[in-house]
mmCIF file of C-alpha atoms in Angstrom:
data_model
loop_
_atom_site.group_PDB
_atom_site.id
_atom_site.type_symbol
_atom_site.label_atom_id
_atom_site.label_comp_id
_atom_site.label_asym_id
_atom_site.label_seq_id
_atom_site.Cartn_x
_atom_site.Cartn_y
_atom_site.Cartn_z
ATOM 1 C CA UNK A 1 -31.048 -19.039 10.875
ATOM 2 C CA UNK A 2 -30.189 -16.802 13.775
ATOM 3 C CA UNK A 3 -32.427 -13.844 14.641
ATOM 4 C CA UNK A 4 -32.094 -11.148 17.265
ATOM 5 C CA UNK A 5 -34.593 -8.848 18.872
ATOM 6 C CA UNK A 6 -34.477 -6.077 21.449
ATOM 7 C CA UNK A 7 -35.318 -8.533 24.203
ATOM 8 C CA UNK A 8 -32.276 -10.649 23.356
ATOM 9 C CA UNK A 9 -30.020 -7.996 24.868
ATOM 10 C CA UNK A 10 -30.810 -7.129 28.488
ATOM 11 C CA UNK A 11 -31.490 -3.478 29.196
ATOM 12 C CA UNK A 12 -29.445 -2.152 32.102
ATOM 13 C CA UNK A 13 -31.553 -0.558 34.819
ATOM 14 C CA UNK A 14 -32.214 3.059 33.921
ATOM 15 C CA UNK A 15 -30.079 5.581 35.778
ATOM 16 C CA UNK A 16 -32.605 8.324 35.029
ATOM 17 C CA UNK A 17 -34.266 9.968 38.018
ATOM 18 C CA UNK A 18 -38.004 9.536 38.352
ATOM 19 C CA UNK A 19 -38.535 13.278 38.436
ATOM 20 C CA UNK A 20 -36.694 16.197 36.911
ATOM 21 C CA UNK A 21 -36.367 19.090 39.328
ATOM 22 C CA UNK A 22 -34.960 22.593 39.182
ATOM 23 C CA UNK A 23 -31.529 22.847 40.744
ATOM 24 C CA UNK A 24 -28.978 25.404 41.766
ATOM 25 C CA UNK A 25 -25.510 24.219 42.691
ATOM 26 C CA UNK A 26 -22.099 25.683 43.317
ATOM 27 C CA UNK A 27 -18.576 24.366 43.669
ATOM 28 C CA UNK A 28 -15.100 25.800 44.229
ATOM 29 C CA UNK A 29 -11.590 24.496 44.606
ATOM 30 C CA UNK A 30 -11.742 24.813 48.359
ATOM 31 C CA UNK A 31 -8.377 26.570 48.533
ATOM 32 C CA UNK A 32 -7.922 28.796 51.519
ATOM 33 C CA UNK A 33 -7.677 32.439 50.544
ATOM 34 C CA UNK A 34 -8.680 31.895 46.937
ATOM 35 C CA UNK A 35 -9.812 35.088 45.229
ATOM 36 C CA UNK A 36 -12.247 33.350 42.875
ATOM 37 C CA UNK A 37 -15.889 32.976 43.787
ATOM 38 C CA UNK A 38 -17.508 29.549 43.349
ATOM 39 C CA UNK A 39 -19.084 28.509 40.056
ATOM 40 C CA UNK A 40 -22.867 28.700 40.393
ATOM 41 C CA UNK A 41 -25.063 26.586 38.135
ATOM 42 C CA UNK A 42 -28.798 27.167 37.694
ATOM 43 C CA UNK A 43 -31.202 24.864 35.895
ATOM 44 C CA UNK A 44 -31.525 21.143 35.360
ATOM 45 C CA UNK A 45 -29.947 20.572 32.932
ATOM 46 C CA UNK A 46 -27.513 23.473 33.463
ATOM 47 C CA UNK A 47 -28.736 26.606 31.690
ATOM 48 C CA UNK A 48 -27.225 29.630 33.427
ATOM 49 C CA UNK A 49 -23.698 29.460 34.807
ATOM 50 C CA UNK A 50 -21.842 32.113 36.760
ATOM 51 C CA UNK A 51 -18.106 31.413 36.666
ATOM 52 C CA UNK A 52 -16.389 34.577 37.928
ATOM 53 C CA UNK A 53 -12.814 35.051 36.777
ATOM 54 C CA UNK A 54 -12.617 31.696 35.040
ATOM 55 C CA UNK A 55 -10.817 30.940 31.828
ATOM 56 C CA UNK A 56 -13.370 29.451 29.408
ATOM 57 C CA UNK A 57 -12.412 27.133 26.558
ATOM 58 C CA UNK A 58 -14.848 25.911 23.920
ATOM 59 C CA UNK A 59 -14.413 22.903 21.638
ATOM 60 C CA UNK A 60 -16.513 22.225 18.547
ATOM 61 C CA UNK A 61 -17.848 19.063 16.897
ATOM 62 C CA UNK A 62 -15.863 15.884 17.669
ATOM 63 C CA UNK A 63 -17.836 13.222 15.763
ATOM 64 C CA UNK A 64 -16.465 10.075 17.335
ATOM 65 C CA UNK A 65 -12.764 10.798 16.781
ATOM 66 C CA UNK A 66 -11.138 10.171 20.158
ATOM 67 C CA UNK A 67 -7.594 10.954 19.001
ATOM 68 C CA UNK A 68 -8.547 14.355 17.598
ATOM 69 C CA UNK A 69 -10.677 15.055 20.673
ATOM 70 C CA UNK A 70 -7.672 14.422 22.884
ATOM 71 C CA UNK A 71 -5.475 16.657 20.712
ATOM 72 C CA UNK A 72 -8.006 19.465 20.985
ATOM 73 C CA UNK A 73 -8.323 19.124 24.753
ATOM 74 C CA UNK A 74 -4.540 19.032 25.185
ATOM 75 C CA UNK A 75 -4.258 22.194 23.076
ATOM 76 C CA UNK A 76 -6.898 23.784 25.271
ATOM 77 C CA UNK A 77 -4.719 23.043 28.284
ATOM 78 C CA UNK A 78 -7.303 20.930 30.081
ATOM 79 C CA UNK A 79 -6.068 17.371 29.353
ATOM 80 C CA UNK A 80 -2.746 15.776 30.231
ATOM 81 C CA UNK A 81 -0.592 14.628 27.322
ATOM 82 C CA UNK A 82 0.698 11.505 29.082
ATOM 83 C CA UNK A 83 -2.251 9.302 28.143
ATOM 84 C CA UNK A 84 -3.606 9.274 31.707
ATOM 85 C CA UNK A 85 -6.620 11.472 30.796
ATOM 86 C CA UNK A 86 -6.062 13.805 33.729
ATOM 87 C CA UNK A 87 -7.641 17.254 34.053
ATOM 88 C CA UNK A 88 -4.952 19.929 33.817
ATOM 89 C CA UNK A 89 -7.211 22.979 33.486
ATOM 90 C CA UNK A 90 -7.261 23.838 37.210
ATOM 91 C CA UNK A 91 -10.340 26.074 37.729
ATOM 92 C CA UNK A 92 -11.101 26.582 34.013
ATOM 93 C CA UNK A 93 -14.487 25.951 32.399
ATOM 94 C CA UNK A 94 -14.661 23.701 29.329
ATOM 95 C CA UNK A 95 -17.679 23.788 27.014
ATOM 96 C CA UNK A 96 -18.112 21.171 24.271
ATOM 97 C CA UNK A 97 -20.605 22.220 21.607
ATOM 98 C CA UNK A 98 -22.230 18.905 20.704
ATOM 99 C CA UNK A 99 -22.059 16.406 17.841
ATOM 100 C CA UNK A 100 -19.908 13.955 19.726
ATOM 101 C CA UNK A 101 -21.950 11.246 17.990
ATOM 102 C CA UNK A 102 -21.850 9.834 14.434
ATOM 103 C CA UNK A 103 -19.182 9.712 11.697
ATOM 104 C CA UNK A 104 -16.601 8.103 14.034
ATOM 105 C CA UNK A 105 -15.926 4.918 16.019
ATOM 106 C CA UNK A 106 -15.276 6.138 19.585
ATOM 107 C CA UNK A 107 -18.343 8.161 20.516
ATOM 108 C CA UNK A 108 -19.042 6.578 23.907
ATOM 109 C CA UNK A 109 -15.367 6.809 24.849
ATOM 110 C CA UNK A 110 -15.462 10.569 24.215
ATOM 111 C CA UNK A 111 -18.632 10.974 26.294
ATOM 112 C CA UNK A 112 -16.940 8.960 29.048
ATOM 113 C CA UNK A 113 -13.793 11.103 28.855
ATOM 114 C CA UNK A 114 -15.775 14.340 29.148
ATOM 115 C CA UNK A 115 -17.683 13.032 32.171
ATOM 116 C CA UNK A 116 -14.430 11.960 33.842
ATOM 117 C CA UNK A 117 -12.904 15.385 33.202
ATOM 118 C CA UNK A 118 -15.977 17.070 34.681
ATOM 119 C CA UNK A 119 -15.592 15.109 37.920
ATOM 120 C CA UNK A 120 -11.899 15.983 38.101
ATOM 121 C CA UNK A 121 -12.498 19.635 37.162
ATOM 122 C CA UNK A 122 -15.050 20.172 39.919
ATOM 123 C CA UNK A 123 -12.508 19.010 42.478
ATOM 124 C CA UNK A 124 -10.246 21.831 41.255
ATOM 125 C CA UNK A 125 -12.937 24.516 41.155
ATOM 126 C CA UNK A 126 -13.521 24.168 37.397
ATOM 127 C CA UNK A 127 -16.253 22.514 35.350
ATOM 128 C CA UNK A 128 -17.038 20.759 32.081
ATOM 129 C CA UNK A 129 -20.295 21.413 30.235
ATOM 130 C CA UNK A 130 -21.696 19.912 27.059
ATOM 131 C CA UNK A 131 -24.538 21.027 24.824
ATOM 132 C CA UNK A 132 -26.404 18.564 22.646
ATOM 133 C CA UNK A 133 -26.223 18.845 18.872
ATOM 134 C CA UNK A 134 -28.422 17.577 16.072
ATOM 135 C CA UNK A 135 -26.596 14.238 15.955
ATOM 136 C CA UNK A 136 -27.352 13.612 19.628
ATOM 137 C CA UNK A 137 -31.070 14.278 19.118
ATOM 138 C CA UNK A 138 -31.097 12.196 15.916
ATOM 139 C CA UNK A 139 -29.745 9.162 17.748
ATOM 140 C CA UNK A 140 -32.263 9.448 20.579
ATOM 141 C CA UNK A 141 -34.925 9.657 17.888
ATOM 142 C CA UNK A 142 -33.559 6.397 16.411
ATOM 143 C CA UNK A 143 -32.014 7.948 13.300
ATOM 144 C CA UNK A 144 -28.787 5.993 12.762
ATOM 145 C CA UNK A 145 -28.037 7.074 9.176
ATOM 146 C CA UNK A 146 -24.628 8.529 10.037
ATOM 147 C CA UNK A 147 -23.422 5.824 12.430
ATOM 148 C CA UNK A 148 -20.140 4.145 11.477
ATOM 149 C CA UNK A 149 -19.763 0.368 11.669
ATOM 150 C CA UNK A 150 -17.141 0.773 14.394
ATOM 151 C CA UNK A 151 -19.607 2.808 16.452
ATOM 152 C CA UNK A 152 -22.169 -0.002 16.282
ATOM 153 C CA UNK A 153 -19.400 -2.320 17.494
ATOM 154 C CA UNK A 154 -18.619 0.042 20.361
ATOM 155 C CA UNK A 155 -22.292 0.016 21.378
ATOM 156 C CA UNK A 156 -22.338 -3.790 21.476
ATOM 157 C CA UNK A 157 -19.116 -3.828 23.516
ATOM 158 C CA UNK A 158 -20.326 -1.126 25.901
ATOM 159 C CA UNK A 159 -23.672 -2.800 26.565
ATOM 160 C CA UNK A 160 -21.921 -6.086 27.312
ATOM 161 C CA UNK A 161 -19.481 -4.214 29.558
ATOM 162 C CA UNK A 162 -22.364 -2.578 31.451
ATOM 163 C CA UNK A 163 -24.114 -5.895 31.968
ATOM 164 C CA UNK A 164 -20.880 -7.488 33.209
ATOM 165 C CA UNK A 165 -20.073 -4.610 35.568
ATOM 166 C CA UNK A 166 -21.193 -5.647 39.038
ATOM 167 C CA UNK A 167 -20.888 -2.297 40.767
ATOM 168 C CA UNK A 168 -22.050 1.253 40.122
ATOM 169 C CA UNK A 169 -23.066 1.650 36.462
ATOM 170 C CA UNK A 170 -22.288 5.362 36.645
ATOM 171 C CA UNK A 171 -18.748 4.489 37.661
ATOM 172 C CA UNK A 172 -18.640 1.969 34.819
ATOM 173 C CA UNK A 173 -19.498 4.714 32.330
ATOM 174 C CA UNK A 174 -16.735 6.992 33.647
ATOM 175 C CA UNK A 175 -14.228 4.138 33.366
ATOM 176 C CA UNK A 176 -15.212 3.199 29.801
ATOM 177 C CA UNK A 177 -12.763 5.588 28.131
ATOM 178 C CA UNK A 178 -9.886 3.851 29.891
ATOM 179 C CA UNK A 179 -10.928 0.302 28.948
ATOM 180 C CA UNK A 180 -12.559 0.832 25.551
ATOM 181 C CA UNK A 181 -9.252 0.407 23.725
ATOM 182 C CA UNK A 182 -8.840 -3.064 25.233
ATOM 183 C CA UNK A 183 -12.317 -4.091 24.066
ATOM 184 C CA UNK A 184 -11.631 -2.617 20.628
ATOM 185 C CA UNK A 185 -8.327 -4.490 20.263
ATOM 186 C CA UNK A 186 -9.897 -7.775 21.369
ATOM 187 C CA UNK A 187 -12.703 -7.267 18.871
ATOM 188 C CA UNK A 188 -10.206 -6.727 16.048
ATOM 189 C CA UNK A 189 -8.325 -9.888 16.984
ATOM 190 C CA UNK A 190 -11.515 -11.951 16.903
ATOM 191 C CA UNK A 191 -12.895 -10.374 13.725
ATOM 192 C CA UNK A 192 -11.617 -13.172 11.495
ATOM 193 C CA UNK A 193 -13.602 -15.717 13.509
ATOM 194 C CA UNK A 194 -16.934 -14.139 12.532
ATOM 195 C CA UNK A 195 -16.762 -15.155 8.863
ATOM 196 C CA UNK A 196 -20.306 -15.463 7.493
ATOM 197 C CA UNK A 197 -21.808 -14.277 10.809
ATOM 198 C CA UNK A 198 -20.879 -10.615 10.246
ATOM 199 C CA UNK A 199 -24.541 -9.834 9.549
ATOM 200 C CA UNK A 200 -25.479 -11.189 12.971
ATOM 201 C CA UNK A 201 -22.693 -9.147 14.548
ATOM 202 C CA UNK A 202 -23.948 -5.976 12.881
ATOM 203 C CA UNK A 203 -27.525 -6.661 13.917
ATOM 204 C CA UNK A 204 -26.308 -7.033 17.489
ATOM 205 C CA UNK A 205 -24.658 -3.613 17.249
ATOM 206 C CA UNK A 206 -27.807 -1.957 15.901
ATOM 207 C CA UNK A 207 -29.924 -3.476 18.657
ATOM 208 C CA UNK A 208 -27.397 -2.442 21.303
ATOM 209 C CA UNK A 209 -27.460 1.139 20.018
ATOM 210 C CA UNK A 210 -31.245 1.172 20.101
ATOM 211 C CA UNK A 211 -31.213 -0.048 23.700
ATOM 212 C CA UNK A 212 -28.621 2.524 24.762
ATOM 213 C CA UNK A 213 -29.977 5.602 22.997
ATOM 214 C CA UNK A 214 -33.756 5.180 23.016
ATOM 215 C CA UNK A 215 -35.533 7.637 25.367
ATOM 216 C CA UNK A 216 -34.879 6.409 28.887
ATOM 217 C CA UNK A 217 -31.902 4.293 27.781
ATOM 218 C CA UNK A 218 -28.546 4.580 29.587
ATOM 219 C CA UNK A 219 -26.856 6.859 27.037
ATOM 220 C CA UNK A 220 -29.994 8.867 26.300
ATOM 221 C CA UNK A 221 -30.074 9.612 30.031
ATOM 222 C CA UNK A 222 -26.433 10.651 29.883
ATOM 223 C CA UNK A 223 -27.225 13.084 27.058
ATOM 224 C CA UNK A 224 -30.230 14.325 29.058
ATOM 225 C CA UNK A 225 -27.799 15.784 31.593
ATOM 226 C CA UNK A 226 -26.815 18.405 29.012
ATOM 227 C CA UNK A 227 -28.555 21.493 27.679
ATOM 228 C CA UNK A 228 -29.211 22.582 24.117
ATOM 229 C CA UNK A 229 -28.461 26.190 25.064
ATOM 230 C CA UNK A 230 -26.118 27.300 27.831
ATOM 231 C CA UNK A 231 -25.139 30.742 29.110
ATOM 232 C CA UNK A 232 -21.781 31.030 30.882
ATOM 233 C CA UNK A 233 -21.202 34.525 32.209
ATOM 234 C CA UNK A 234 -21.985 36.792 29.228
ATOM 235 C CA UNK A 235 -21.493 34.124 26.550
ATOM 236 C CA UNK A 236 -24.108 31.877 24.930
ATOM 237 C CA UNK A 237 -23.125 28.391 23.771
ATOM 238 C CA UNK A 238 -25.290 26.245 21.508
ATOM 239 C CA UNK A 239 -24.839 23.907 18.591
ATOM 240 C CA UNK A 240 -26.596 25.650 15.700
ATOM 241 C CA UNK A 241 -27.791 29.018 16.943
ATOM 242 C CA UNK A 242 -30.457 30.705 19.052
ATOM 243 C CA UNK A 243 -33.110 32.908 17.466
ATOM 244 C CA UNK A 244 -35.465 35.470 19.074
ATOM 245 C CA UNK A 245 -38.409 33.049 19.169
ATOM 246 C CA UNK A 246 -36.275 30.501 21.057
ATOM 247 C CA UNK A 247 -35.530 33.108 23.717
ATOM 248 C CA UNK A 248 -39.195 34.141 23.879
ATOM 249 C CA UNK A 249 -40.133 30.490 24.428
ATOM 250 C CA UNK A 250 -37.606 30.279 27.270
ATOM 251 C CA UNK A 251 -34.268 28.482 27.036
ATOM 252 C CA UNK A 252 -34.586 26.924 30.487
ATOM 253 C CA UNK A 253 -38.018 25.573 29.538
ATOM 254 C CA UNK A 254 -36.640 24.309 26.244
ATOM 255 C CA UNK A 255 -33.659 22.600 27.918
ATOM 256 C CA UNK A 256 -35.936 20.911 30.432
ATOM 257 C CA UNK A 257 -38.329 19.624 27.767
ATOM 258 C CA UNK A 258 -35.526 18.129 25.682
ATOM 259 C CA UNK A 259 -34.064 16.510 28.803
ATOM 260 C CA UNK A 260 -37.441 15.048 29.785
ATOM 261 C CA UNK A 261 -37.898 13.627 26.292
ATOM 262 C CA UNK A 262 -34.453 12.013 26.377
ATOM 263 C CA UNK A 263 -35.152 10.553 29.806
ATOM 264 C CA UNK A 264 -38.381 9.010 28.540
ATOM 265 C CA UNK A 265 -40.483 11.080 30.925
ATOM 266 C CA UNK A 266 -42.944 12.282 28.272
ATOM 267 C CA UNK A 267 -45.864 9.868 28.110
ATOM 268 C CA UNK A 268 -46.546 8.346 24.713
ATOM 269 C CA UNK A 269 -50.298 8.788 25.077
ATOM 270 C CA UNK A 270 -49.969 12.560 25.354
ATOM 271 C CA UNK A 271 -49.909 14.896 22.381
ATOM 272 C CA UNK A 272 -46.421 16.121 23.246
ATOM 273 C CA UNK A 273 -43.801 14.822 20.843
ATOM 274 C CA UNK A 274 -40.075 15.508 20.878
ATOM 275 C CA UNK A 275 -39.467 19.237 21.473
ATOM 276 C CA UNK A 276 -39.731 20.592 17.936
ATOM 277 C CA UNK A 277 -38.503 24.128 18.627
ATOM 278 C CA UNK A 278 -35.145 22.848 19.873
ATOM 279 C CA UNK A 279 -34.546 19.698 17.866
ATOM 280 C CA UNK A 280 -36.466 19.649 14.580
ATOM 281 C CA UNK A 281 -36.662 21.970 11.587
ATOM 282 C CA UNK A 282 -34.157 24.184 9.819
ATOM 283 C CA UNK A 283 -34.601 26.978 12.392
ATOM 284 C CA UNK A 284 -34.377 24.804 15.519
ATOM 285 C CA UNK A 285 -31.534 25.363 17.959
ATOM 286 C CA UNK A 286 -29.538 22.297 16.885
ATOM 287 C CA UNK A 287 -30.127 22.647 13.112
ATOM 288 C CA UNK A 288 -29.978 26.428 12.562
ATOM 289 C CA UNK A 289 -27.180 27.561 10.206
ATOM 290 C CA UNK A 290 -28.203 31.216 9.827
ATOM 291 C CA UNK A 291 -25.178 32.637 11.634
ATOM 292 C CA UNK A 292 -22.697 30.248 10.009
ATOM 293 C CA UNK A 293 -23.278 31.257 6.392
ATOM 294 C CA UNK A 294 -20.327 32.625 4.438
ATOM 295 C CA UNK A 295 -20.763 36.394 4.395
ATOM 296 C CA UNK A 296 -19.116 36.604 0.971
ATOM 297 C CA UNK A 297 -22.147 34.779 -0.433
ATOM 298 C CA UNK A 298 -24.633 37.262 1.048
ATOM 299 C CA UNK A 299 -25.978 40.577 -0.166
ATOM 300 C CA UNK A 300 -25.662 43.619 2.103
ATOM 301 C CA UNK A 301 -29.341 43.550 3.033
ATOM 302 C CA UNK A 302 -29.049 39.893 4.062
ATOM 303 C CA UNK A 303 -26.030 40.632 6.224
ATOM 304 C CA UNK A 304 -27.918 43.468 7.905
ATOM 305 C CA UNK A 305 -30.956 41.259 8.496
ATOM 306 C CA UNK A 306 -28.921 38.457 10.049
ATOM 307 C CA UNK A 307 -27.004 40.891 12.228
ATOM 308 C CA UNK A 308 -30.274 42.441 13.433
ATOM 309 C CA UNK A 309 -31.627 39.000 14.360
ATOM 310 C CA UNK A 310 -28.400 38.136 16.180
ATOM 311 C CA UNK A 311 -28.323 41.412 18.124
ATOM 312 C CA UNK A 312 -31.992 41.036 19.105
ATOM 313 C CA UNK A 313 -31.270 37.530 20.411
ATOM 314 C CA UNK A 314 -28.200 38.587 22.382
ATOM 315 C CA UNK A 315 -29.948 41.612 23.844
ATOM 316 C CA UNK A 316 -32.867 39.471 25.007
ATOM 317 C CA UNK A 317 -30.413 37.169 26.777
ATOM 318 C CA UNK A 318 -28.199 39.910 28.168
ATOM 319 C CA UNK A 319 -25.249 38.320 26.380
ATOM 320 C CA UNK A 320 -22.153 39.679 24.678
ATOM 321 C CA UNK A 321 -21.675 36.971 22.049
ATOM 322 C CA UNK A 322 -22.739 33.503 20.917
ATOM 323 C CA UNK A 323 -20.517 30.501 20.180
ATOM 324 C CA UNK A 324 -21.764 27.794 17.793
ATOM 325 C CA UNK A 325 -20.591 24.636 16.045
ATOM 326 C CA UNK A 326 -22.565 22.543 13.525
ATOM 327 C CA UNK A 327 -21.255 24.027 10.260
ATOM 328 C CA UNK A 328 -17.607 23.256 9.393
ATOM 329 C CA UNK A 329 -15.568 26.380 8.764
ATOM 330 C CA UNK A 330 -13.103 25.638 5.984
ATOM 331 C CA UNK A 331 -10.985 28.667 6.894
ATOM 332 C CA UNK A 332 -10.840 27.711 10.564
ATOM 333 C CA UNK A 333 -12.620 29.043 13.637
ATOM 334 C CA UNK A 334 -13.699 32.640 13.117
ATOM 335 C CA UNK A 335 -16.060 35.394 14.178
ATOM 336 C CA UNK A 336 -18.437 37.680 12.298
ATOM 337 C CA UNK A 337 -20.837 40.561 12.957
ATOM 338 C CA UNK A 338 -18.336 42.455 15.117
ATOM 339 C CA UNK A 339 -17.417 39.151 16.759
ATOM 340 C CA UNK A 340 -20.931 38.742 18.129
ATOM 341 C CA UNK A 341 -20.918 35.212 16.722
ATOM 342 C CA UNK A 342 -18.082 32.711 16.878
ATOM 343 C CA UNK A 343 -18.153 29.667 14.554
ATOM 344 C CA UNK A 344 -15.779 27.005 15.895
ATOM 345 C CA UNK A 345 -16.649 23.746 14.127
ATOM 346 C CA UNK A 346 -13.543 23.094 12.025
ATOM 347 C CA UNK A 347 -14.441 19.535 10.954
ATOM 348 C CA UNK A 348 -11.570 18.075 12.982
ATOM 349 C CA UNK A 349 -12.935 14.514 12.990
ATOM 350 C CA UNK A 350 -11.447 12.092 10.468
ATOM 351 C CA UNK A 351 -15.050 11.353 9.527
ATOM 352 C CA UNK A 352 -15.600 14.975 8.425
ATOM 353 C CA UNK A 353 -12.620 17.026 7.160
ATOM 354 C CA UNK A 354 -9.836 15.581 9.322
ATOM 355 C CA UNK A 355 -8.632 19.152 9.767
ATOM 356 C CA UNK A 356 -6.254 20.360 12.438
ATOM 357 C CA UNK A 357 -8.005 20.935 15.782
ATOM 358 C CA UNK A 358 -8.787 24.461 16.936
ATOM 359 C CA UNK A 359 -10.338 25.682 20.174
ATOM 360 C CA UNK A 360 -11.702 28.986 21.422
ATOM 361 C CA UNK A 361 -10.314 30.540 24.584
ATOM 362 C CA UNK A 362 -12.129 33.297 26.502
ATOM 363 C CA UNK A 363 -10.229 35.255 29.124
ATOM 364 C CA UNK A 364 -11.458 38.443 30.774
ATOM 365 C CA UNK A 365 -14.333 38.517 28.260
ATOM 366 C CA UNK A 366 -11.917 38.514 25.295
ATOM 367 C CA UNK A 367 -11.768 35.599 22.871
ATOM 368 C CA UNK A 368 -8.979 34.123 20.784
ATOM 369 C CA UNK A 369 -8.488 30.976 18.728
ATOM 370 C CA UNK A 370 -5.847 28.423 19.672
ATOM 371 C CA UNK A 371 -4.803 26.332 16.697
ATOM 372 C CA UNK A 372 -2.087 23.826 15.962
ATOM 373 C CA UNK A 373 0.756 24.950 13.736
ATOM 374 C CA UNK A 374 1.717 22.881 10.689
ATOM 375 C CA UNK A 375 -0.187 19.942 12.225
ATOM 376 C CA UNK A 376 2.375 19.710 15.004
ATOM 377 C CA UNK A 377 0.326 19.825 18.146
ATOM 378 C CA UNK A 378 3.258 20.719 20.376
ATOM 379 C CA UNK A 379 3.543 24.058 18.596
ATOM 380 C CA UNK A 380 0.542 26.293 19.137
ATOM 381 C CA UNK A 381 -0.450 29.387 17.279
ATOM 382 C CA UNK A 382 -2.686 32.081 18.723
ATOM 383 C CA UNK A 383 -5.081 34.156 16.641
ATOM 384 C CA UNK A 384 -6.383 37.157 18.572
ATOM 385 C CA UNK A 385 -9.659 38.963 18.002
ATOM 386 C CA UNK A 386 -11.220 41.914 19.734
#
């Protein structure tokens, strides 16, 4: 009888820094005579971003569907359509709203693609930001209830790939999106050879995922680079929704605590557990659905109460509007409460609704939805809102 344990799969050296420090950084396209000021990022992970004059595009939940993720990014005008995964957004800012993980097979490939695009975007004076969703925090916590079998396989492949890679592991991660298809195809070809050992294969995948996503693990550290709440210019981006008590607590403090937990920097013998206010409970930042409820199901007094909470939150942050994912919108991306809240999770992943991708574009502080027309991604339809 064959048995596996965590020690049977080597843990790659952690890429997490020993200490998390406050940072302020800026980057521009370096063009002579450019009229745009550099993007300035404050916080570690990024919390406040000044991106003067930039076009901002936001993409909702992707849930492990690499094909749909690529469609959405191509529609947004930030990804080449030739299969080379090149950044085409020039100095634009892309924000992905979390839930890359679970319900699909190609989660790590999507994370790798977004990191690659960020590197390319910065060279052009743009940037890519991600915020963590509830499925990211669940996986770091060790909750694998929504993990697909193909995702466990990808974890086993990726860990083997990391251990075989003899150079920079950070570079290896960026390259994964380009080579993951090869590993996936080879795995499919060898599937028939497993026979009765499929249980062993699955156990290997579970162990690999635990190694990669446990606090301090390679992919937990990758997620730790991202915030749970991000302000870009006058717009707030988060997965579920910010409430007044989150703002009073301090979003930079909250982002830092979640990042430290993911990096494994919180000592087990202390009384500090995973940051509850951001990651646990129905009113936490990644789980909150208050702003995503269907208004037609609410009484007038409830609508007024929710709007008051939203306006109090935005006023405390000095923000114009908030953009959230988390709750699939069956009618497509939309806004409510005088467009103070945008709900842009459309369930595009084949593991959710397999709906047509939609993205939000913000130009000159005005937002509009870009959606595919009749499921033909070469024909785009614009829906404008004030």
